[in-house]
Amino acid sequence: LVVTGDGANAVFDNVSLKQVKPVTLKLQEVPFFKKDTFGFPMNNVREKGINLDGTSFVEVADDDSVNPTDAITIQCWIKSNTEGNKGLVAKFNNSVKDYLLLKQADFFKFQIGANSLESDTMAQSGWINIAGTYDKSTIKTFINGVQSTTASLTVAIPNNTNVLEIGRYNNSNVHAYSETIDDVKIYDRALTAAEILKNYKATKSKHIDNSSIWSDDYADSLISSSGSSGGSSSSGSLGSGSGSSGGGY
């Protein structure tokens, strides 16, 4: 992983989102610094993950590594709040729709093209692990490693040229999340319920509210992808705003 920056932007080279054991990205782990690695003022202690403020986001260029067509799993940790209609992981805009994890006030939505599935109710505060899986037969949502909802679906996953956004969708800050997102994992297959649970358990101890443990202390027991973890890469950049990252994705 190579990170470069000019004080306002960070460029990530050779990042494959199919690589399941996340790379370590230490941008700021010392809370008493007055500025983070990008030069942004540190008004609050940075938490693990991608710290968002409602205007910041991460963008990954369109690439084969983020364009599964037959099956997909998206799994991540979020620091929940009461916001609704906020993008968490999105290759999606209102006119061209690939896939989307969308935060609503007390649930989340997993969407493939124009088809979506809502999860059951979830907490509006604290760390929550959420996931969506789809295998061209069934679409499912998971909360904290446990299956939440399921429905039949047989459409192909659209493969357009949208950028992948983490922390917002529709290229708009109106839909930008203002809390922390961590450990974003995208697979080109539908993980089983046991695998979703294993990923949750592997990182649960790093996502304890008010914990001082940083999320780049990864366990070695994350589920590996059936696809290649090398050979393809994507470029990502931090969008404008004061977001920072304390962990890889």
Short mmCIF file of C-alpha atoms in Angstrom, two decimals:
data_model
loop_
_atom_site.label_atom_id
_atom_site.label_comp_id
_atom_site.label_asym_id
_atom_site.label_seq_id
_atom_site.Cartn_x
_atom_site.Cartn_y
_atom_site.Cartn_z
CA LEU A 1 0.00 0.00 0.00
CA VAL A 2 1.36 3.39 -1.00
CA VAL A 3 -0.14 6.54 0.45
CA THR A 4 0.69 10.01 -0.79
CA GLY A 5 -0.93 13.31 0.06
CA ASP A 6 -0.81 17.06 -0.36
CA GLY A 7 -2.58 18.09 2.84
CA ALA A 8 -6.03 17.83 1.29
CA ASN A 9 -6.04 14.55 -0.58
CA ALA A 10 -4.64 11.07 -0.08
CA VAL A 11 -4.03 8.69 -2.97
CA PHE A 12 -4.13 4.94 -2.39
CA ASP A 13 -2.25 2.82 -4.93
CA ASN A 14 -2.51 -0.91 -5.45
CA VAL A 15 -5.57 -1.38 -3.29
CA SER A 16 -7.64 -4.40 -4.28
CA LEU A 17 -11.00 -4.58 -2.55
CA LYS A 18 -11.03 -8.33 -3.12
CA GLN A 19 -8.09 -8.69 -0.77
CA VAL A 20 -9.82 -9.73 2.38
CA LYS A 21 -7.17 -9.39 5.05
CA PRO A 22 -7.18 -5.60 5.17
CA VAL A 23 -3.99 -3.70 4.66
CA THR A 24 -2.89 -1.50 7.53
CA LEU A 25 -3.30 2.22 6.98
CA LYS A 26 -2.05 4.25 9.92
CA LEU A 27 -2.84 7.89 9.22
CA GLN A 28 -3.23 9.02 12.80
CA GLU A 29 -3.12 7.09 16.03
CA VAL A 30 -1.76 9.66 18.49
CA PRO A 31 -4.70 11.72 19.79
CA PHE A 32 -2.62 14.46 21.38
CA PHE A 33 -1.30 15.67 18.01
CA LYS A 34 -2.85 18.98 17.01
CA LYS A 35 -3.18 17.91 13.37
CA ASP A 36 -3.65 14.56 11.70
CA THR A 37 -1.45 13.20 8.92
CA PHE A 38 -3.33 15.16 6.26
CA GLY A 39 -2.89 18.40 8.19
CA PHE A 40 -6.51 18.63 9.31
CA PRO A 41 -7.11 20.07 12.82
CA MET A 42 -7.89 17.41 15.37
CA ASN A 43 -10.81 18.87 17.29
CA ASN A 44 -11.78 15.40 18.53
CA VAL A 45 -9.86 12.24 19.26
CA ARG A 46 -9.75 10.14 16.09
CA GLU A 47 -11.46 6.80 16.36
CA LYS A 48 -10.63 3.60 14.53
CA GLY A 49 -11.71 3.49 10.91
CA ILE A 50 -12.69 6.24 8.50
CA ASN A 51 -13.83 9.20 10.59
CA LEU A 52 -16.50 11.10 8.66
CA ASP A 53 -18.05 14.49 9.33
CA GLY A 54 -20.91 14.69 6.83
CA THR A 55 -18.75 16.20 4.07
CA SER A 56 -15.82 13.78 3.89
CA PHE A 57 -15.78 10.44 2.07
CA VAL A 58 -13.52 7.91 0.36
CA GLU A 59 -13.67 7.41 -3.39
CA VAL A 60 -12.30 4.44 -5.34
CA ALA A 61 -12.09 4.58 -9.12
CA ASP A 62 -14.14 2.17 -11.21
CA ASP A 63 -12.24 -1.09 -11.66
CA ASP A 64 -12.91 -4.78 -12.34
CA SER A 65 -12.05 -5.52 -8.71
CA VAL A 66 -15.18 -3.65 -7.55
CA ASN A 67 -17.49 -4.88 -10.32
CA PRO A 68 -18.81 -8.36 -9.44
CA THR A 69 -21.64 -9.48 -11.72
CA ASP A 70 -23.01 -12.76 -10.33
CA ALA A 71 -22.50 -12.56 -6.56
CA ILE A 72 -21.38 -10.07 -3.94
CA THR A 73 -20.89 -9.61 -0.22
CA ILE A 74 -20.37 -6.24 1.45
CA GLN A 75 -19.52 -6.25 5.14
CA CYS A 76 -18.38 -3.40 7.38
CA TRP A 77 -18.51 -1.89 10.84
CA ILE A 78 -20.31 1.41 11.38
CA LYS A 79 -20.66 3.70 14.36
CA SER A 80 -24.42 4.07 14.31
CA ASN A 81 -26.45 7.23 14.78
CA THR A 82 -29.95 8.54 13.98
CA GLU A 83 -29.20 9.72 10.43
CA GLY A 84 -31.14 8.37 7.48
CA ASN A 85 -30.62 8.17 3.71
CA LYS A 86 -26.82 8.17 4.06
CA GLY A 87 -24.47 6.15 1.88
CA LEU A 88 -22.14 3.67 3.57
CA VAL A 89 -20.71 1.69 0.64
CA ALA A 90 -22.02 2.70 -2.77
CA LYS A 91 -21.37 2.21 -6.44
CA PHE A 92 -24.60 3.96 -7.10
CA ASN A 93 -26.30 7.14 -8.15
CA ASN A 94 -29.93 7.96 -8.87
CA SER A 95 -29.63 7.30 -12.60
CA VAL A 96 -27.00 4.51 -12.71
CA LYS A 97 -27.39 1.91 -9.97
CA ASP A 98 -24.90 -0.88 -9.26
CA TYR A 99 -25.00 -1.70 -5.52
CA LEU A 100 -25.52 0.16 -2.28
CA LEU A 101 -25.42 -0.19 1.50
CA LEU A 102 -27.66 2.61 2.73
CA LYS A 103 -28.00 3.80 6.34
CA GLN A 104 -31.51 4.67 7.46
CA ALA A 105 -32.49 5.98 10.90
CA ASP A 106 -32.85 2.59 12.60
CA PHE A 107 -32.15 0.04 9.86
CA PHE A 108 -30.04 -0.31 6.74
CA LYS A 109 -30.87 -1.17 3.14
CA PHE A 110 -28.90 -3.44 0.79
CA GLN A 111 -29.61 -2.66 -2.85
CA ILE A 112 -28.70 -4.40 -6.12
CA GLY A 113 -29.61 -2.26 -9.12
CA ALA A 114 -33.20 -1.11 -8.59
CA ASN A 115 -33.96 -3.91 -6.10
CA SER A 116 -33.48 -3.45 -2.37
CA LEU A 117 -33.92 -5.31 0.90
CA GLU A 118 -34.37 -3.64 4.28
CA SER A 119 -32.81 -5.07 7.44
CA ASP A 120 -34.58 -5.43 10.75
CA THR A 121 -34.32 -2.63 13.31
CA MET A 122 -30.82 -1.90 14.62
CA ALA A 123 -29.41 0.30 17.36
CA GLN A 124 -28.98 4.04 16.75
CA SER A 125 -25.69 4.31 18.64
CA GLY A 126 -22.50 2.34 19.15
CA TRP A 127 -20.59 -0.02 16.87
CA ILE A 128 -22.64 -2.31 14.61
CA ASN A 129 -21.43 -4.85 12.07
CA ILE A 130 -23.64 -4.97 8.99
CA ALA A 131 -23.49 -7.08 5.84
CA GLY A 132 -25.41 -7.79 2.66
CA THR A 133 -25.01 -10.85 0.44
CA TYR A 134 -26.41 -11.68 -2.99
CA ASP A 135 -25.88 -14.74 -5.21
CA LYS A 136 -28.29 -14.15 -8.14
CA SER A 137 -30.84 -16.21 -6.25
CA THR A 138 -31.23 -14.75 -2.77
CA ILE A 139 -30.48 -11.38 -1.19
CA LYS A 140 -29.80 -11.22 2.56
CA THR A 141 -28.93 -8.75 5.29
CA PHE A 142 -26.99 -9.42 8.50
CA ILE A 143 -26.61 -7.48 11.75
CA ASN A 144 -23.77 -8.33 14.13
CA GLY A 145 -23.10 -11.63 12.40
CA VAL A 146 -26.69 -12.86 12.46
CA GLN A 147 -29.01 -13.07 9.45
CA SER A 148 -31.61 -10.33 9.61
CA THR A 149 -33.79 -10.50 6.47
CA THR A 150 -33.88 -12.44 3.20
CA ALA A 151 -35.73 -12.37 -0.12
CA SER A 152 -35.59 -14.03 -3.53
CA LEU A 153 -33.84 -12.07 -6.31
CA THR A 154 -32.46 -13.25 -9.65
CA VAL A 155 -31.19 -10.14 -11.47
CA ALA A 156 -27.62 -9.63 -12.64
CA ILE A 157 -25.54 -7.11 -10.70
CA PRO A 158 -25.25 -4.02 -12.92
CA ASN A 159 -21.71 -3.19 -14.00
CA ASN A 160 -21.48 0.52 -14.77
CA THR A 161 -18.65 3.03 -14.54
CA ASN A 162 -19.68 4.57 -11.23
CA VAL A 163 -16.93 5.30 -8.75
CA LEU A 164 -17.10 3.39 -5.48
CA GLU A 165 -17.89 5.76 -2.60
CA ILE A 166 -17.44 4.96 1.07
CA GLY A 167 -19.32 7.35 3.34
CA ARG A 168 -21.85 8.74 0.87
CA TYR A 169 -23.73 7.97 -2.37
CA ASN A 170 -25.00 9.74 -5.50
CA ASN A 171 -21.84 11.89 -5.53
CA SER A 172 -23.59 14.18 -3.06
CA ASN A 173 -22.80 15.35 0.46
CA VAL A 174 -26.54 15.45 1.09
CA HIS A 175 -26.15 11.69 1.43
CA ALA A 176 -22.83 11.77 3.33
CA TYR A 177 -22.57 9.94 6.64
CA SER A 178 -21.19 11.76 9.68
CA GLU A 179 -19.91 8.87 11.77
CA THR A 180 -17.18 6.23 11.55
CA ILE A 181 -17.02 3.36 9.04
CA ASP A 182 -14.42 0.61 9.41
CA ASP A 183 -13.24 -2.70 7.93
CA VAL A 184 -15.06 -2.42 4.61
CA LYS A 185 -14.84 -5.76 2.80
CA ILE A 186 -16.22 -6.52 -0.66
CA TYR A 187 -16.27 -10.08 -2.02
CA ASP A 188 -17.15 -11.41 -5.45
CA ARG A 189 -19.19 -14.23 -3.88
CA ALA A 190 -21.96 -14.54 -1.31
CA LEU A 191 -20.47 -15.48 2.04
CA THR A 192 -22.34 -18.06 4.07
CA ALA A 193 -23.96 -17.17 7.37
CA ALA A 194 -21.11 -18.96 9.14
CA GLU A 195 -18.54 -16.89 7.27
CA ILE A 196 -20.32 -13.61 8.03
CA LEU A 197 -20.37 -14.60 11.70
CA LYS A 198 -16.68 -15.55 11.60
CA ASN A 199 -15.74 -12.14 10.18
CA TYR A 200 -17.83 -10.45 12.87
CA LYS A 201 -16.19 -12.41 15.67
CA ALA A 202 -12.70 -11.85 14.23
CA THR A 203 -13.04 -8.06 14.56
CA LYS A 204 -15.56 -7.67 17.38
CA SER A 205 -12.94 -7.04 20.07
CA LYS A 206 -11.61 -4.09 18.04
CA HIS A 207 -15.00 -2.40 17.96
CA ILE A 208 -15.93 -1.85 21.58
CA ASP A 209 -17.42 1.53 22.38
CA ASN A 210 -14.94 3.87 24.07
CA SER A 211 -12.15 1.35 23.49
CA SER A 212 -8.55 2.48 23.04
CA ILE A 213 -7.77 -0.49 20.77
CA TRP A 214 -7.06 0.50 17.18
CA SER A 215 -8.70 -1.43 14.38
CA ASP A 216 -5.51 -2.06 12.43
CA ASP A 217 -4.67 -4.81 14.96
CA TYR A 218 -6.37 -7.33 12.69
CA ALA A 219 -7.05 -10.96 13.47
CA ASP A 220 -5.78 -13.59 11.05
CA SER A 221 -9.10 -15.37 10.84
CA LEU A 222 -10.97 -13.22 8.31
CA ILE A 223 -12.65 -15.13 5.51
CA SER A 224 -10.63 -15.34 2.29
CA SER A 225 -12.19 -14.59 -1.06
CA SER A 226 -12.71 -17.18 -3.76
CA GLY A 227 -11.49 -14.63 -6.27
CA SER A 228 -7.92 -13.55 -6.78
CA SER A 229 -6.63 -11.06 -4.23
CA GLY A 230 -3.99 -9.74 -6.56
CA GLY A 231 -3.53 -8.65 -10.13
CA SER A 232 -6.11 -5.89 -10.10
CA SER A 233 -5.99 -2.63 -8.24
CA SER A 234 -8.01 0.46 -7.59
CA SER A 235 -7.10 4.03 -6.81
CA GLY A 236 -8.90 5.80 -3.99
CA SER A 237 -8.80 9.28 -2.57
CA LEU A 238 -10.20 11.05 0.44
CA GLY A 239 -12.78 13.58 -0.59
CA SER A 240 -12.97 17.10 0.76
CA GLY A 241 -13.72 17.51 4.43
CA SER A 242 -12.02 16.60 7.67
CA GLY A 243 -12.37 12.84 7.60
CA SER A 244 -9.41 10.69 8.52
CA SER A 245 -8.68 7.01 8.63
CA GLY A 246 -7.18 4.94 11.38
CA GLY A 247 -7.46 1.58 9.64
CA GLY A 248 -7.31 -0.16 6.31
CA TYR A 249 -10.17 -1.45 4.24
#
